[in-house]
Amino acid sequence: MLAMARPGGVAQEVLVVCFFVAVVLALGGVMGQEPPQSPTLWLPPPMPVQAYADGRPIVVDRSKPNRIFSGCNDDFGNPCVTQCSDACPQTCQFFSCSYCETTCRCLSRPGTACGDPSFTGGDGNTFYFHGRKDRDFCIVSDTDLHINAHFIGNHNPANKRTFTWIQALGLSFGEHRLYIGATGAVVWEEDEDHIEISFDGEPIDIDTANNARWVSKVLPTLSVTRIDNFNSINVELAGVFRISASAVPITDEESKIHKYGKTDKDSLVHLDLHFKFLSLTDSVGGVLGQTYRPDYINKMNVTAKMPIMGGAPKYLSSGLFSTDCAVSKFRRGGEANKIITSAS
């Protein structure tokens, strides 16, 4: 006689089998998976730093036609986006990634040297210093820094005047020499580079691209950065100076207005400059340097439309890298020079 099955026994056995099958499948699925990843820390993207134009804080307004500069970071890695001021909406230059700042090329602000050359001193006053064609003059002379400027000129027989511009700078610091110059051109071409730079006699080659940068292997605190594809650079010796230099021509319109007498044989390419000094002493001299002294007294005719600084002979140097002008303060072997050359 066959044994009678208990009521519900088969159903219970089926449930047990299904349970074990489900467990096996689940374990197999888990074992075949990658181990769970550790959660990653999400960091918000860095915020752009405060932008400046001509020394004043600004808010970048993309609805305005003013030129915008971007593509570099400040000293802490934060992105910099800044813009030309309304004073020069399309012709400003990018002055500093560290300060995220633009500047009008020839705005009358301390440290500017532009055109036929007008200087704006450390005291904020603007003046002319005409120098002399084909001669070199010390514009800054301090214990650890000496800067000479080479002047070019053009004589206009119609008004019997010779106009001058700064064509090159010769900088001496420590045992080093830095040359920044504008190369001449019969016809000005905007897409050709007219800036020439050398350090200790060796040419510095930088790609013709905005933000391209060169850093000295001999003196790592010295760098040159392009602030436009052509003809505009920033030169920095950390803790000592920053120089913005642009090679520019005299246009036919400028020549007509100012009666420069420009001909079709020479575009009179020269440098428009802005200096930022970070470690001048109280005894600094030179055409521009003396205006940074705390005891400087302006003896020019301040009632004139544009005061003229005279006394050219005392600023005259025998060569672009000579430090023999009458007001020279430079000491090649001084303590400050040892600090500058310590990285070399």
XYZ file of C-alpha atoms in Angstrom:
344
model
C 0.000 0.000 0.000
C 1.352 3.353 -0.921
C 2.054 5.819 1.871
C -0.186 8.864 1.896
C 1.592 12.234 1.471
C 1.072 14.820 4.186
C -1.152 17.687 3.192
C 0.962 20.660 2.029
C 4.249 18.701 2.181
C 5.030 19.005 -1.514
C 4.372 22.726 -1.534
C 6.694 23.261 1.404
C 9.478 21.277 -0.263
C 9.075 23.307 -3.445
C 9.332 26.541 -1.462
C 12.497 25.346 0.283
C 14.117 24.402 -3.033
C 13.203 27.768 -4.569
C 14.657 29.573 -1.565
C 18.011 27.793 -1.889
C 18.120 28.412 -5.655
C 17.491 32.121 -5.066
C 20.253 32.280 -2.468
C 22.733 30.554 -4.808
C 21.856 32.878 -7.686
C 22.171 35.936 -5.476
C 25.552 34.852 -4.146
C 26.781 34.124 -7.639
C 25.711 37.555 -8.817
C 27.450 39.296 -5.936
C 30.668 37.323 -6.372
C 30.757 38.204 -10.066
C 30.523 41.938 -9.422
C 33.342 44.457 -8.926
C 33.840 45.477 -5.303
C 32.024 48.707 -4.478
C 34.079 51.865 -5.061
C 34.970 54.167 -2.211
C 32.990 57.398 -2.396
C 35.002 60.295 -3.904
C 35.145 63.762 -2.375
C 33.432 66.281 -4.664
C 35.071 69.663 -4.805
C 33.427 72.701 -6.362
C 35.269 74.240 -9.333
C 37.581 77.132 -8.394
C 35.975 80.545 -8.524
C 37.498 83.249 -10.756
C 39.610 85.748 -8.840
C 38.783 89.433 -8.510
C 39.539 91.174 -11.810
C 41.202 94.580 -12.109
C 41.557 97.167 -14.868
C 43.978 100.063 -14.507
C 44.386 99.332 -10.799
C 40.657 99.323 -10.008
C 38.457 96.271 -9.267
C 35.953 95.472 -12.022
C 33.157 93.030 -12.784
C 33.576 91.438 -16.213
C 30.588 92.339 -18.384
C 30.373 90.127 -21.471
C 27.595 92.275 -22.923
C 30.099 95.116 -23.432
C 32.357 95.290 -26.500
C 35.435 95.670 -24.280
C 38.122 93.067 -24.965
C 38.219 90.124 -22.529
C 41.358 88.246 -21.464
C 41.374 84.729 -20.005
C 43.422 81.551 -20.047
C 45.743 81.944 -17.069
C 45.626 81.461 -13.299
C 46.736 83.536 -10.345
C 49.493 82.416 -7.978
C 47.053 80.084 -6.184
C 45.757 78.358 -9.313
C 42.475 80.245 -9.507
C 41.296 81.151 -13.028
C 41.684 84.748 -14.148
C 39.176 86.459 -16.430
C 39.456 90.218 -16.837
C 38.531 92.952 -19.282
C 39.701 96.237 -20.804
C 38.418 99.355 -19.091
C 36.179 101.857 -20.867
C 39.197 104.154 -21.233
C 40.717 101.774 -23.823
C 38.051 99.142 -24.598
C 39.983 97.354 -27.370
C 43.584 98.463 -27.008
C 44.460 97.581 -23.411
C 47.019 94.931 -22.613
C 46.999 92.091 -20.126
C 49.333 93.226 -17.374
C 49.377 90.468 -14.758
C 48.010 86.965 -14.162
C 48.955 87.251 -10.496
C 46.781 90.334 -10.085
C 44.343 89.461 -12.917
C 44.747 92.962 -14.299
C 44.609 94.797 -17.607
C 46.010 98.248 -18.241
C 45.667 100.912 -20.892
C 49.011 101.167 -22.648
C 49.526 104.873 -22.156
C 47.221 105.712 -19.296
C 48.794 108.322 -17.021
C 49.475 106.103 -14.037
C 52.690 105.744 -12.021
C 55.400 103.902 -13.916
C 54.207 104.639 -17.457
C 56.590 105.662 -20.249
C 54.963 106.130 -23.641
C 55.174 107.893 -26.954
C 57.413 110.942 -27.452
C 58.292 109.904 -24.330
C 56.034 111.066 -21.593
C 56.604 109.577 -18.145
C 54.242 109.352 -15.205
C 56.320 109.316 -12.044
C 55.864 107.553 -8.764
C 54.376 110.798 -7.439
C 51.603 110.644 -10.065
C 52.804 113.636 -12.107
C 53.254 113.303 -15.878
C 56.152 114.955 -17.709
C 58.189 114.836 -20.904
C 61.828 113.818 -21.080
C 63.132 114.163 -24.622
C 66.639 112.818 -24.132
C 68.575 112.759 -27.390
C 68.450 110.722 -30.594
C 70.723 107.637 -30.653
C 71.830 108.084 -27.028
C 71.268 106.121 -23.806
C 69.896 107.552 -20.566
C 69.498 106.034 -17.109
C 65.812 106.088 -16.232
C 66.139 104.023 -13.036
C 69.285 103.584 -10.967
C 69.238 101.881 -7.585
C 71.676 99.828 -5.556
C 70.515 96.528 -7.072
C 68.828 97.601 -10.324
C 69.883 99.858 -13.189
C 67.738 100.538 -16.271
C 68.941 102.480 -19.291
C 66.749 103.491 -22.221
C 67.976 103.877 -25.789
C 66.324 106.743 -27.654
C 65.613 106.883 -31.378
C 64.487 110.044 -33.133
C 63.139 111.666 -36.246
C 63.913 115.207 -37.391
C 61.128 117.126 -39.057
C 62.678 119.920 -41.157
C 59.280 121.591 -41.482
C 59.222 122.591 -37.815
C 62.949 122.088 -37.157
C 62.243 119.686 -34.292
C 63.674 116.279 -33.486
C 61.199 113.947 -31.805
C 62.374 111.001 -29.711
C 61.031 107.657 -28.545
C 62.339 104.773 -26.408
C 63.501 101.944 -28.665
C 65.157 99.618 -26.143
C 65.860 98.966 -22.482
C 69.064 97.638 -20.966
C 68.550 96.232 -17.452
C 71.391 95.336 -15.098
C 70.773 93.383 -11.886
C 73.295 91.301 -10.014
C 75.723 89.993 -12.618
C 72.981 89.744 -15.235
C 71.920 91.806 -18.233
C 68.482 91.819 -19.846
C 67.720 93.455 -23.195
C 64.206 94.404 -24.356
C 63.979 96.089 -27.742
C 61.667 97.013 -30.592
C 62.904 96.065 -34.059
C 62.500 98.591 -36.842
C 60.194 98.278 -39.834
C 59.677 100.258 -43.010
C 56.066 99.090 -43.151
C 54.334 97.973 -39.956
C 52.756 94.509 -40.036
C 50.564 93.652 -37.039
C 50.995 89.897 -37.483
C 54.798 90.120 -37.338
C 56.678 90.194 -34.048
C 58.768 93.319 -33.450
C 59.875 92.475 -29.891
C 63.443 91.328 -29.315
C 64.646 89.986 -25.943
C 67.948 88.586 -24.731
C 69.320 87.538 -21.352
C 73.052 87.663 -20.708
C 73.595 87.954 -24.452
C 71.510 84.899 -25.363
C 68.314 85.480 -27.406
C 65.040 84.501 -25.741
C 62.655 82.738 -28.109
C 58.994 82.559 -27.093
C 56.176 81.058 -29.128
C 54.005 83.698 -30.788
C 50.899 82.807 -28.805
C 49.061 84.591 -26.027
C 50.257 83.418 -22.573
C 53.345 81.670 -23.999
C 55.967 81.814 -21.242
C 59.728 81.564 -20.826
C 61.433 80.992 -17.464
C 65.169 81.349 -17.028
C 67.006 78.165 -16.054
C 69.863 80.262 -14.697
C 67.601 82.589 -12.694
C 64.197 80.906 -12.152
C 62.708 84.085 -10.670
C 62.999 85.742 -14.099
C 60.180 85.122 -16.579
C 58.827 86.542 -19.830
C 55.171 86.065 -20.805
C 53.414 87.084 -23.986
C 50.258 89.092 -23.323
C 49.231 89.031 -26.966
C 50.204 86.869 -29.917
C 52.643 89.510 -31.126
C 54.474 92.584 -29.876
C 53.400 92.672 -26.199
C 55.153 91.005 -23.266
C 55.383 91.049 -19.496
C 58.828 90.680 -17.954
C 59.064 89.859 -14.255
C 61.898 89.431 -11.800
C 60.021 88.180 -8.753
C 60.170 90.592 -5.852
C 62.027 93.235 -7.876
C 60.052 94.466 -10.915
C 57.347 93.791 -13.487
C 57.588 95.477 -16.879
C 54.912 95.563 -19.545
C 56.391 96.337 -22.975
C 54.645 96.762 -26.324
C 56.278 97.435 -29.676
C 54.183 99.997 -31.560
C 54.652 102.154 -34.688
C 53.923 105.801 -35.319
C 50.832 105.888 -37.508
C 50.261 108.361 -40.314
C 47.449 109.896 -38.276
C 49.682 110.389 -35.222
C 52.390 111.912 -37.379
C 49.916 114.331 -38.910
C 48.479 115.399 -35.547
C 51.825 115.824 -33.762
C 53.849 116.884 -36.837
C 56.429 114.118 -36.342
C 57.460 114.202 -40.006
C 57.209 110.421 -40.465
C 58.186 109.214 -43.948
C 57.480 106.012 -45.854
C 61.023 104.845 -45.070
C 60.526 104.197 -41.344
C 57.537 103.323 -39.142
C 59.461 104.586 -36.082
C 58.731 101.421 -34.086
C 59.277 102.039 -30.374
C 58.310 100.722 -26.939
C 55.337 101.751 -24.850
C 56.136 100.730 -21.276
C 54.706 100.321 -17.833
C 56.906 99.619 -14.814
C 55.962 98.180 -11.436
C 58.790 98.342 -8.899
C 58.675 96.152 -5.808
C 61.901 96.834 -3.907
C 63.283 100.299 -4.648
C 65.340 101.995 -1.949
C 64.775 105.539 -0.713
C 67.875 106.713 -2.601
C 66.834 105.553 -6.092
C 67.770 107.868 -8.957
C 67.243 108.256 -12.686
C 64.709 110.097 -14.833
C 61.812 107.976 -13.581
C 63.377 106.359 -10.520
C 63.889 109.587 -8.559
C 60.126 110.247 -8.575
C 59.686 107.237 -6.258
C 61.858 108.726 -3.520
C 59.948 109.812 -0.409
C 61.931 113.083 -0.380
C 61.460 113.815 -4.095
C 60.561 117.436 -4.853
C 59.083 118.193 -8.264
C 60.978 121.217 -9.630
C 59.328 121.235 -13.061
C 56.910 123.917 -14.176
C 53.683 122.337 -12.963
C 51.610 125.103 -14.607
C 52.741 124.005 -18.079
C 50.386 121.912 -20.187
C 53.048 119.202 -20.160
C 56.057 119.811 -17.873
C 59.478 118.955 -19.292
C 62.265 117.425 -17.213
C 65.584 118.955 -18.147
C 69.095 118.089 -17.034
C 69.643 115.430 -19.696
C 73.472 115.373 -19.323
C 73.339 113.994 -15.769
C 71.249 111.036 -16.950
C 73.440 110.273 -19.977
C 75.106 106.827 -20.028
C 77.973 105.799 -22.294
C 76.145 102.654 -23.443
C 72.934 100.704 -23.033
C 74.385 98.545 -20.244
C 76.717 101.155 -18.776
C 76.032 102.283 -15.221
C 78.139 105.432 -15.395
C 75.504 108.175 -15.529
C 76.156 110.985 -13.049
C 73.200 109.965 -10.856
C 74.028 106.238 -10.813
C 73.400 104.360 -7.554
C 74.101 100.861 -8.860
C 76.486 98.599 -6.946
C 77.067 95.371 -8.831
C 78.482 93.633 -5.765
C 76.044 94.981 -3.173
C 74.102 92.884 -0.683
C 70.894 93.159 -2.662
C 72.676 91.820 -5.742
C 73.759 88.749 -3.792
C 70.105 88.047 -3.052
C 69.147 88.349 -6.734
C 71.945 86.074 -7.930
C 71.523 83.452 -5.207
C 69.358 81.335 -7.514
C 71.943 81.262 -10.291
